[in-house]
Coordinates of C-alpha atoms and ligand atoms in Angstrom, one line a residue:
X1 CA -6.7 -10.8 23.0
X2 CA -4.5 -8.6 24.2
X3 CA -4.5 -5.2 23.7
X4 CA -1.0 -3.8 21.9
X5 CA 0.4 -0.1 21.3
X6 CA -0.2 -0.8 18.0
X7 CA -3.7 -1.3 18.2
X8 CA -4.4 2.7 19.3
X9 CA -2.1 4.0 16.1
X10 CA -2.7 6.1 13.5
X11 CA -0.2 5.4 10.9
X12 CA 1.1 7.9 8.0
X13 CA 2.9 6.2 4.8
X14 CA 5.4 8.4 3.3
X15 CA 6.8 7.7 0.2
X16 CA 10.1 9.0 0.5
X17 CA 10.6 10.2 -3.1
X18 CA 8.0 11.8 -3.1
X19 CA 7.5 14.0 0.3
X20 CA 9.9 16.8 0.8
X21 CA 13.5 17.4 -1.0
X22 CA 15.7 19.1 0.5
X23 CA 19.2 18.7 -2.1
X24 CA 17.4 20.2 -5.4
X25 CA 17.8 17.0 -7.2
X26 CA 14.4 16.5 -7.5
X27 CA 13.9 13.4 -5.5
X28 CA 12.7 13.7 -2.0
X29 CA 15.1 12.8 0.9
X30 CA 15.4 11.5 4.9
X31 CA 16.3 15.1 5.5
X32 CA 12.6 16.0 4.0
X33 CA 11.1 13.9 6.3
X34 CA 12.8 15.4 8.9
X35 CA 12.1 18.8 8.2
X36 CA 8.4 17.8 8.0
X37 CA 8.8 15.7 11.4
X38 CA 6.8 18.7 12.8
X39 CA 4.2 18.7 10.4
X40 CA 2.9 15.1 10.7
X41 CA 2.9 15.6 14.5
X42 CA 0.4 18.3 14.2
X43 CA -1.6 16.1 11.9
X44 CA -1.3 13.6 15.1
X45 CA -0.3 10.5 13.4
X46 CA 1.8 8.3 16.0
X47 CA 3.9 5.7 14.2
X48 CA 5.1 6.2 10.2
X49 CA 5.7 4.0 7.3
X50 CA 8.5 4.8 5.0
X51 CA 8.7 2.9 1.8
X52 CA 11.9 1.7 0.8
X53 CA 15.4 3.9 0.9
X54 CA 17.9 1.1 0.6
X55 CA 20.5 1.8 -1.9
X56 CA 18.9 0.5 -5.2
X57 CA 19.3 1.1 -9.3
X58 CA 16.0 2.3 -8.7
X59 CA 13.8 -0.2 -11.4
X60 CA 10.8 0.3 -8.8
X61 CA 11.6 2.9 -7.2
X62 CA 14.1 0.9 -4.4
X63 CA 12.1 -2.3 -4.1
X64 CA 14.8 -3.9 -6.0
X65 CA 17.5 -3.7 -3.1
X66 CA 21.2 -3.8 -4.2
X67 CA 22.4 -2.8 -0.1
X68 CA 19.9 -3.9 2.5
X69 CA 22.3 -2.3 5.2
X70 CA 22.7 1.6 3.6
X71 CA 20.8 4.5 2.5
X72 CA 20.6 5.4 -1.1
X73 CA 22.7 8.4 -2.2
X74 CA 19.6 9.8 -3.6
X75 CA 18.2 9.5 -0.4
X76 CA 20.8 10.8 2.3
X77 CA 22.8 8.6 4.7
X78 CA 22.3 6.2 7.2
X79 CA 23.3 9.3 9.7
X80 CA 20.3 11.1 8.3
X81 CA 17.9 7.9 8.6
X82 CA 18.8 7.2 12.6
X83 CA 18.3 10.9 13.0
X84 CA 15.2 10.3 11.4
X85 CA 14.5 7.7 13.7
X86 CA 15.7 9.5 16.9
X87 CA 13.5 12.5 15.8
X88 CA 10.5 11.1 15.3
X89 CA 10.9 8.9 18.8
X90 CA 10.9 12.6 20.6
X91 CA 8.2 13.7 19.4
X92 CA 6.4 10.3 20.1
X93 CA 6.3 9.0 16.5
X94 CA 7.4 5.6 16.1
X95 CA 8.7 4.3 13.0
X96 CA 8.5 1.4 10.6
X97 CA 10.2 0.4 7.5
X98 CA 9.5 -1.4 4.7
X99 CA 11.4 -5.2 4.6
X100 CA 11.7 -6.2 1.4
X101 CA 12.3 -10.0 1.2
X102 CA 11.2 -11.4 -2.2
X103 CA 13.6 -10.1 -4.2
X104 CA 16.9 -8.0 -4.8
X105 CA 17.8 -6.6 -7.4
X106 CA 20.2 -7.7 -10.3
X107 CA 22.9 -5.2 -9.0
X108 CA 23.1 -6.9 -5.3
X109 CA 26.4 -8.4 -4.8
X110 CA 24.4 -11.8 -3.9
X111 CA 23.0 -11.9 -7.2
X112 CA 25.9 -10.5 -9.2
X113 CA 27.8 -13.9 -7.7
X114 CA 24.8 -16.2 -8.3
X115 CA 24.9 -15.3 -11.9
X116 CA 28.8 -15.9 -12.0
X117 CA 29.0 -20.1 -12.5
X118 CA 26.5 -22.7 -11.7
X119 CA 28.6 -23.8 -8.6
X120 CA 29.3 -20.6 -6.8
X121 CA 28.0 -20.1 -3.2
X122 CA 25.1 -17.9 -3.8
X123 CA 23.7 -19.8 -6.7
X124 CA 21.4 -21.9 -4.8
X125 CA 19.7 -18.5 -2.6
X126 CA 17.6 -17.5 -6.6
X127 CA 16.0 -19.3 -8.4
X128 CA 17.7 -20.7 -11.7
X129 CA 16.4 -23.0 -14.2
X130 CA 16.3 -24.5 -17.6
X131 CA 14.6 -23.0 -20.5
X132 CA 12.3 -25.0 -22.5
X133 CA 12.2 -25.2 -26.7
X134 CA 9.5 -25.2 -29.1
X135 CA 8.9 -27.4 -31.8
X136 CA 10.7 -25.0 -33.7
X137 CA 14.1 -25.0 -31.4
X138 CA 13.1 -21.6 -30.1
X139 CA 14.3 -21.1 -26.7
X140 CA 11.2 -20.7 -24.2
X141 CA 11.2 -20.2 -20.6
X142 CA 10.6 -22.6 -18.0
X143 CA 7.5 -22.8 -17.5
X144 CA 4.0 -20.6 -19.0
X145 CA 3.5 -18.2 -15.2
X146 CA 3.0 -15.0 -16.1
X147 CA 5.0 -11.9 -13.8
X148 CA 3.2 -9.2 -12.3
X149 CA 4.7 -6.8 -14.3
X150 CA 3.6 -8.2 -17.8
X151 CA 5.5 -10.7 -19.6
X152 CA 7.0 -14.0 -18.2
X153 CA 7.8 -15.0 -14.4
X154 CA 11.4 -15.6 -15.8
X155 CA 14.3 -13.9 -17.5
X156 CA 16.8 -15.6 -19.9
X157 CA 20.3 -14.9 -18.5
X158 CA 23.1 -15.2 -21.6
X159 CA 26.1 -16.3 -19.2
X160 CA 25.2 -19.2 -17.6
X161 CA 22.3 -20.1 -20.1
X162 CA 19.2 -20.5 -17.9
X163 CA 16.4 -18.6 -16.7
X164 CA 16.1 -16.7 -12.9
X165 CA 13.1 -16.1 -11.3
X166 CA 11.2 -13.2 -11.7
X167 CA 7.9 -12.3 -10.5
X168 CA 8.1 -8.4 -10.9
X169 CA 10.7 -6.8 -13.2
X170 CA 13.6 -8.0 -14.7
X171 CA 16.0 -6.3 -13.0
X172 CA 14.6 -7.8 -9.2
X173 CA 15.5 -11.8 -9.2
X174 CA 13.3 -13.7 -6.5
X175 CA 15.0 -15.1 -3.5
X176 CA 15.6 -18.8 -3.0
X177 CA 13.6 -19.2 0.7
X178 CA 14.3 -23.0 0.5
X179 CA 18.0 -21.9 1.1
X180 CA 18.7 -22.1 4.8
X181 CA 21.6 -19.2 4.7
X182 CA 19.4 -17.0 3.0
X183 CA 16.7 -17.2 5.5
X184 CA 19.2 -16.0 8.0
X185 CA 20.7 -13.7 5.9
X186 CA 17.5 -12.2 6.1
X187 CA 16.9 -12.4 9.8
X188 CA 20.5 -10.6 10.3
X189 CA 19.5 -8.0 7.7
X190 CA 15.7 -7.8 10.1
X191 CA 17.3 -8.0 13.7
X192 CA 20.3 -5.1 12.6
X193 CA 17.3 -1.9 11.6
X194 CA 15.7 -3.1 14.6
X195 CA 18.4 -3.3 16.8
X196 CA 18.6 0.4 15.2
X197 CA 15.7 1.3 16.9
X198 CA 12.8 1.0 14.2
X199 CA 9.6 -0.1 15.8
X200 CA 8.8 -2.7 13.4
X201 CA 8.3 -3.3 9.5
X202 CA 5.4 -3.0 6.5
X203 CA 6.7 -6.8 4.9
X204 CA 6.5 -6.1 1.3
X205 CA 4.9 -8.9 -1.5
X206 CA 5.2 -11.2 1.6
X207 CA 3.0 -13.2 0.1
X208 CA 5.2 -15.0 -2.6
X209 CA 8.5 -16.2 -0.6
X210 CA 7.5 -20.0 -1.6
X211 CA 6.8 -21.1 -5.1
X212 CA 5.4 -23.9 -6.5
X213 CA 9.0 -26.2 -6.9
X214 CA 7.5 -28.7 -9.3
X215 CA 7.3 -25.6 -11.6
X216 CA 5.2 -27.6 -14.1
X217 CA 2.6 -25.2 -16.5
X218 CA -0.7 -23.4 -15.1
X219 CA -3.3 -25.0 -16.8
X220 CA -5.2 -21.7 -16.9
X221 CA -6.2 -21.1 -20.7
X222 CA -4.1 -17.8 -22.0
X223 CA -3.8 -16.7 -25.6
X224 CA -1.0 -18.1 -27.7
X225 CA 2.1 -16.0 -26.5
X226 CA 0.5 -14.8 -23.9
X227 CA 1.0 -15.9 -20.1
X228 CA -1.0 -17.4 -17.4
X229 CA -1.4 -14.9 -14.5
X230 CA -1.9 -18.2 -12.2
X231 CA -1.0 -16.0 -8.9
X232 CA -1.5 -19.2 -6.9
X233 CA 1.5 -20.6 -7.9
X234 CA 3.8 -18.3 -6.0
X235 CA 0.8 -17.3 -3.6
X236 CA -0.2 -17.9 0.2
X237 CA 1.8 -21.3 -0.1
X238 CA 1.3 -23.8 2.8
X239 CA 5.6 -23.5 2.9
X240 CA 6.1 -19.9 3.2
X241 CA 3.9 -20.6 6.2
X242 CA 6.9 -22.4 8.0
X243 CA 9.4 -19.6 6.8
X244 CA 7.3 -16.9 9.0
X245 CA 7.4 -19.0 11.8
X246 CA 10.6 -19.5 12.1
X247 CA 11.3 -15.9 11.2
X248 CA 9.4 -15.2 13.9
X249 CA 10.9 -17.1 16.3
X250 CA 14.3 -16.0 14.9
X251 CA 13.7 -12.1 15.1
X252 CA 10.3 -10.7 16.2
X253 CA 9.5 -12.3 18.9
X254 CA 12.9 -10.4 20.8
X255 CA 11.6 -7.0 20.1
X256 CA 8.4 -5.0 20.8
X257 CA 7.9 -3.7 17.4
X258 CA 5.1 -4.2 14.8
X259 CA 4.2 -6.0 11.4
X260 CA 2.2 -5.5 9.0
X261 CA 3.0 -8.1 5.9
X262 CA 1.2 -7.1 2.7
X263 CA -0.6 -9.8 1.0
X264 CA -2.3 -8.3 -2.1
X265 CA -5.3 -9.4 -3.2
X266 CA -4.3 -12.7 -3.0
X267 CA -5.0 -13.9 0.2
X268 CA -8.6 -14.2 1.4
X269 CA -9.9 -13.7 5.2
X270 CA -9.1 -17.2 6.4
X271 CA -5.3 -16.8 5.2
X272 CA -5.3 -13.8 6.5
X273 CA -5.7 -15.5 9.6
X274 CA -2.6 -17.8 8.6
X275 CA -0.3 -14.5 8.6
X276 CA -1.3 -12.9 11.3
X277 CA -3.8 -14.6 13.7
X278 CA -3.8 -14.0 17.4
X279 CA -2.0 -17.7 18.2
X280 CA -0.2 -17.6 15.0
X281 CA 3.7 -17.2 14.7
X282 CA 3.5 -14.5 11.3
X283 CA 2.9 -10.9 11.5
X284 CA 0.4 -9.4 13.4
X285 CA -1.3 -7.6 10.8
X286 CA -1.9 -7.9 7.0
X287 CA -3.1 -5.6 4.6
X288 CA -5.2 -6.9 1.8
X289 CA -6.6 -5.0 -1.2
X290 CA -10.1 -6.5 -2.0
X291 CA -11.6 -2.9 -1.1
X292 CA -9.3 -1.1 -3.9
X293 CA -11.0 -1.4 -6.5
X294 CA -15.1 -0.7 -6.1
X295 CA -15.5 1.5 -9.4
X296 CA -14.5 -1.2 -11.7
X297 CA -11.7 0.3 -12.7
X298 CA -9.1 -2.6 -12.2
X299 CA -7.6 -4.3 -14.8
X300 CA -7.9 -4.0 -18.5
X301 CA -7.7 -0.8 -20.5
X302 CA -11.6 -1.4 -21.1
X303 CA -13.0 -0.6 -17.2
X304 CA -11.2 3.1 -17.6
X305 CA -13.2 4.2 -20.1
X306 CA -16.2 6.5 -19.3
X307 CA -17.6 8.2 -16.0
X308 CA -16.6 5.2 -13.1
X309 CA -18.9 4.6 -10.4
X310 CA -18.8 3.2 -6.7
X311 CA -20.5 -0.2 -6.2
X312 CA -20.8 1.1 -2.5
X313 CA -22.9 -2.2 -2.1
X314 CA -19.7 -4.1 -2.9
X315 CA -17.5 -1.9 -0.7
X316 CA -18.9 -2.3 2.2
X317 CA -19.8 -5.6 2.1
X318 CA -16.3 -6.0 1.3
X319 CA -15.1 -4.2 4.2
X320 CA -18.0 -6.2 6.2
X321 CA -16.4 -9.8 5.3
X322 CA -13.3 -8.4 6.7
X323 CA -14.2 -7.3 9.5
X324 CA -16.4 -10.1 11.2
X325 CA -14.7 -12.6 9.6
X326 CA -11.4 -11.0 11.4
X327 CA -12.8 -10.1 14.6
X328 CA -11.6 -11.8 17.6
X329 CA -9.1 -13.6 15.3
X330 CA -6.9 -11.4 13.8
X331 CA -6.4 -7.4 14.0
X332 CA -6.5 -5.5 10.4
X333 CA -4.7 -2.8 9.1
X334 CA -7.5 -0.1 7.5
X335 CA -6.2 1.8 4.6
X336 CA -7.6 3.0 1.1
X337 CA -5.1 3.8 -0.8
X338 CA -0.8 2.9 -1.1
X339 CA 2.0 4.0 -3.9
X340 CA 0.0 0.9 -5.7
X341 CA -3.4 2.4 -6.0
X342 CA -4.1 5.4 -7.4
X343 CA -5.4 8.4 -5.2
X344 CA -8.6 7.7 -3.5
X345 CA -10.6 11.0 -4.0
X346 CA -9.8 10.4 -7.6
X347 CA -11.4 6.5 -7.1
X348 CA -14.3 7.1 -4.6
X349 CA -15.2 10.6 -4.4
X350 CA -14.8 14.0 -6.5
X351 CA -11.6 15.9 -7.5
X352 CA -13.6 19.1 -8.0
X353 CA -17.0 20.7 -7.2
X354 CA -17.5 17.8 -3.9
X355 CA -13.5 17.8 -3.1
X356 CA -13.4 18.6 0.5
X357 CA -16.3 16.8 1.0
X358 CA -15.8 14.0 -0.3
X359 CA -12.1 13.7 1.0
X360 CA -13.4 14.6 4.6
X361 CA -15.9 12.0 4.0
X362 CA -13.7 9.3 2.7
X363 CA -11.0 10.5 6.0
X364 CA -14.1 10.1 8.6
X365 CA -14.5 6.3 6.8
X366 CA -11.3 5.0 7.2
X367 CA -10.7 6.4 10.8
X368 CA -13.9 5.0 12.2
X369 CA -13.5 1.6 10.9
X370 CA -11.9 -1.2 12.8
X371 CA -8.4 -1.8 13.1
X372 CA -5.3 0.4 12.5
X373 CA -6.0 3.2 10.2
X374 CA -3.0 3.5 7.5
X375 CA -2.9 7.5 5.6
X376 CA -0.9 8.1 2.4
X377 CA 0.2 10.4 2.6
X378 CA -1.2 13.6 0.4
X379 CA -4.4 12.1 1.5
X380 CA -4.6 14.3 4.2
X381 CA -5.4 16.8 1.9
X382 CA -7.6 15.3 -0.7
X383 CA -4.1 14.9 -4.1
X384 CA -5.8 13.7 -6.9
X385 CA -4.8 11.5 -9.6
X386 CA -2.4 13.4 -12.5
X387 CA -3.6 15.2 -15.2
X388 CA -0.6 14.7 -17.4
X389 CA -1.5 14.6 -21.3
X390 CA 1.9 12.8 -22.3
X391 CA 2.0 8.9 -21.7
X392 CA 6.0 9.7 -21.3
X393 CA 4.7 11.8 -18.3
X394 CA 4.9 8.2 -16.3
X395 CA 7.4 6.7 -14.9
X396 CA 6.5 3.9 -13.5
X397 CA 8.4 0.2 -13.8
X398 CA 5.1 -1.6 -14.6
X399 CA 3.9 1.4 -17.1
X400 CA 7.4 0.9 -18.3
X401 CA 6.6 -2.7 -19.0
X402 CA 3.2 -2.1 -19.9
X403 CA 3.3 0.7 -22.6
X404 CA 4.8 -0.9 -25.9
X405 CA 2.6 -3.7 -25.8
X406 CA -0.1 -1.5 -25.5
X407 CA 0.6 0.8 -28.2
X408 CA 0.5 -2.6 -30.6
X409 CA -3.5 -2.7 -29.3
X410 CA -5.0 0.7 -29.1
X411 CA -4.3 3.8 -29.0
X412 CA -2.2 6.7 -27.0
X413 CA -5.2 8.3 -26.3
X414 CA -7.2 5.0 -24.4
X415 CA -3.7 4.7 -22.6
X416 CA -3.6 7.6 -21.7
X417 CA -7.1 7.7 -19.7
X418 CA -6.0 4.1 -18.4
X419 CA -2.9 5.7 -17.2
X420 CA -4.5 8.8 -15.4
X421 CA -7.2 6.2 -13.6
X422 CA -4.8 3.2 -13.1
X423 CA -1.2 3.7 -12.7
X424 CA 0.5 3.8 -9.8
X425 CA 2.2 6.9 -10.7
X426 CA -1.2 8.5 -9.2
X427 CA -0.1 8.4 -6.2
X428 CA 3.8 8.8 -6.4
X429 CA 3.2 12.6 -7.7
X430 CA 5.0 15.2 -5.8
X431 CA 3.9 16.6 -2.1
X432 CA 1.4 19.7 -2.6
X433 CA 2.9 21.6 0.3
X434 CA 2.2 25.2 -0.9
X435 CA 1.5 26.7 -4.2
X436 CA 4.9 28.0 -5.2
X437 CA 6.8 26.5 -8.1
X438 CA 6.6 22.5 -7.9
X439 CA 4.1 22.8 -5.1
X440 CA 6.9 23.6 -3.1
X441 CA 8.7 20.4 -2.9
X442 CA 11.8 20.7 -4.8
X443 CA 13.6 23.7 -5.9
X444 CA 14.8 21.8 -8.8
X445 CA 13.3 19.9 -11.6
X446 CA 11.1 17.2 -9.7
X447 CA 11.4 13.1 -10.8
X448 CA 7.7 13.2 -11.5
X449 CA 5.8 16.0 -12.3
X450 CA 3.4 17.7 -10.6
X451 CA -0.9 17.8 -10.3
X452 CA -1.7 20.7 -11.6
X453 CA -4.0 21.7 -9.1
X454 CA -1.7 22.3 -6.5
X455 CA -2.4 25.7 -6.2
X456 CA -6.0 24.6 -5.1
X457 CA -4.8 21.5 -3.0
X458 CA -1.8 22.1 -0.5
X459 CA -0.6 22.0 2.6
X460 CA -0.4 25.4 3.2
X461 CA -3.9 26.8 2.6
X462 CA -5.2 24.0 4.6
X463 CA -2.7 24.1 8.0
X464 CA -4.9 27.7 8.4
X465 CA -8.5 26.9 7.1
X466 CA -10.5 25.4 9.9
X467 CA -13.1 23.9 7.4
X468 CA -9.9 21.9 5.0
X469 CA -9.4 18.4 4.3
X470 CA -6.4 18.9 6.3
X471 CA -7.8 20.5 10.0
X472 CA -10.9 17.1 9.4
X473 CA -8.2 14.9 9.4
X474 CA -6.6 15.9 12.6
X475 CA -9.8 16.4 14.4
X476 CA -11.2 12.7 13.4
X477 CA -7.2 11.2 14.2
X478 CA -8.0 13.2 17.6
X479 CA -11.6 11.9 17.8
X480 CA -10.1 8.0 17.2
X481 CA -7.0 8.7 19.5
X482 CA -7.7 11.1 22.5
X483 CA -11.1 11.3 22.7
X484 CA -13.6 9.5 25.0
X485 CA -14.7 7.6 22.3
X486 CA -11.7 6.1 21.5
X487 CA -12.7 2.9 23.6
X488 CA -15.6 1.7 21.0
X489 CA -13.7 3.2 17.8
X490 CA -10.7 1.4 18.6
X491 CA -12.3 -1.4 20.0
X492 CA -15.7 -2.0 18.9
X493 CA -17.6 -4.3 17.3
X494 CA -18.6 -3.4 13.5
X495 CA -21.9 -4.2 11.9
X496 CA -23.4 -2.8 9.3
X497 CA -26.6 -1.0 9.0
X498 CA -28.8 -1.0 6.0
X499 CA -26.6 -2.8 3.9
X500 CA -28.3 -3.1 0.7
X501 CA -28.5 0.9 1.0
X502 CA -27.0 1.2 -2.6
X503 CA -25.2 4.6 -2.1
X504 CA -24.6 5.2 2.2
X505 CA -22.2 3.7 3.8
X506 CA -23.6 3.2 7.6
X507 CA -22.4 1.5 10.1
X508 CA -22.4 1.5 14.2
X509 CA -19.7 0.9 16.6
X510 CA -20.7 -0.4 19.8
X511 CA -19.6 -1.9 23.5
X512 CA -21.0 -2.6 26.0
X513 CA -20.8 1.4 27.4
X514 CA -21.5 3.5 23.8
X515 CA -22.8 3.2 20.2
X516 CA -21.5 5.5 17.3
X517 CA -23.0 5.7 14.2
X518 CA -21.1 6.3 11.1
X519 CA -23.5 7.7 8.2
X520 CA -21.2 8.6 4.7
X521 CA -23.0 9.2 1.5
X522 CA -20.4 7.8 -1.3
X523 CA -22.5 10.4 -4.1
X524 CA -22.6 13.7 -5.7
X525 CA -26.4 14.0 -5.1
X526 CA -28.5 14.1 -2.5
X527 CA -29.7 10.8 -1.1
X528 CA -32.5 9.7 1.8
X529 CA -31.0 8.0 5.5
X530 CA -33.6 7.1 7.8
X531 CA -32.5 6.5 11.2
X532 CA -33.8 7.8 14.5
X533 CA -32.6 11.1 14.5
X534 CA -33.5 11.9 18.2
X535 CA -31.4 8.8 19.9
X536 CA -28.7 10.3 18.5
X537 CA -26.2 13.7 19.1
X538 CA -24.3 14.8 16.1
X539 CA -19.7 14.8 17.0
X540 CA -18.7 15.8 13.2
X541 CA -19.7 15.8 10.2
X542 CA -18.5 17.9 7.1
X543 CA -21.7 20.0 6.3
X544 CA -24.1 22.1 8.0
X545 CA -27.6 20.1 7.5
X546 CA -29.9 18.7 10.1
X547 CA -32.0 17.0 7.4
X548 CA -33.3 13.4 7.1
X549 CA -31.7 13.7 3.1
X550 CA -27.3 13.8 3.3
X551 CA -25.9 16.2 1.0
X552 CA -23.7 14.8 -1.7
X553 CA -20.2 13.0 0.1
X554 CA -22.1 14.5 3.4
X555 CA -20.9 12.1 6.3
X556 CA -22.4 12.8 9.9
X557 CA -20.4 10.9 13.0
X558 CA -23.3 10.6 15.6
X559 CA -23.1 9.1 19.1
X560 CA -26.4 7.6 20.6
X561 CA -27.9 9.7 23.5
X562 CA -26.5 8.4 27.3
X563 CA -24.1 5.9 25.4
Ligands
BGC1 C1 4.7 -2.7 -3.6 C2 5.3 -2.4 -5.0 C3 6.1 -3.1 -5.5 C4 6.5 -4.7 -5.5 C5 7.5 -5.3 -5.5 C6 5.2 -4.5 -4.1 O1 3.9 -4.8 -3.2 O2 4.3 -1.9 -3.0 O3 5.5 -1.1 -4.8 O4 7.1 -2.9 -7.2 O5 5.9 -4.9 -4.2 O6 8.9 -5.2 -4.4

């Protein structure tokens, strides 16, 4: 394995819509990110990933792009984007963008053209098929495949009487990657941004570019009237890897850039190597979701009722499977959450009594695992899930599609409970900068309500508190990137310790010269954990405790003496 600059980075993901608003319209913008670059530099990260800010009707907050070559006016101008890249670089921070390759907006000129008739030059840039009829003559989609955002993955278009494929929302038609002109257009676009100075991409929803092209019904059993969530029909298919190799040859290989593909929950460890193996023509890393829902909250509403408990054994074995399965073969990104998942302190930590301890403990794990860690904005101060009291406070397109059908089945109260635990909006609330109105995010009306705890949890308070979550993140980032333990933390091997311990996540990081032991208590009660105390010295922890019993959410990072 050749060492690369991006292995020695800590990434910071920014959701621009909710980061910092400078013009009072209630939506974060690029000047807002520029304003906060000093804060980001003080945090110590050296890479930022910015979620889409391209021109978009915002059906899915920018993942529905209508012009890849321009900045949406909500976020600013192309000059702002250039200035942001320039100013980040002067602070030693690289910038990666979100590259959306699976779909466009239905308002993108390509799709506007494609819809017009069946013979236009762009018709084949999207996936159009005839529908079917049931025995009563009612119109049905071409097959029974589900969409990720509820309902069928097809949408009917009156204009030509055909359906177009859309695995996300109706306003996000899937591109047809079988078409060589389309592939060239996407490569040109990626090169254009790299030439502008960006350092790479997080590549959105990359697992889905190739579809099963017979488009036959899934055999998965589903209730009548429902669609089959048979994601394999458009995930990780062999053909996809041809597209990626071509993209690699045409684009990536010509730049010193980094790429992180998003493969979601569909790809396993072996498949990750096909995407990003050291000798593969693909990406440099891939995000998977396997460790994100180890408190049982994923899926239907029934699972978000009652108290959620982290399955610590499952959580650590999932990490172990990925880390050991990737060792020497593929570099991993690590993260706790992104804009599609709930806040991690609400998932695996505690939002009240042990807020500080648990948020710090989660940071310590993230920043001592092998791979490149990505922090999601707000995580560094322990931002929590929403406290909304009405279903109407949520705005995500998935929620908008889900609520009408849920209302036919379950009470408003249960929908609310579910959304407060599982909705993507949990991670999309305004950044909590200070304790002034709207948490200092905007002087206008924020596009999503600020979480009520901003007076207690905010950047200003934590920047001046040496025991805060933020201060701990800074210390941990320094430890990882700039201390004498840098090499072992970045490149060292990984081994779980007491892997069947039900409450503690403990592991060693080691190389020929040194050994680090990380011990993290995932419980809100004291837990006993025996280890050879005398052979280690303490580097960082979040509480003052010398006993063999770990306090609630305590973590310890220790170094083997003489190592
Ligand atoms: C992004 C989501 C988005 C979807 C469609 C995902 O992987 O992270 O936020 O809704 O792709 O682009």
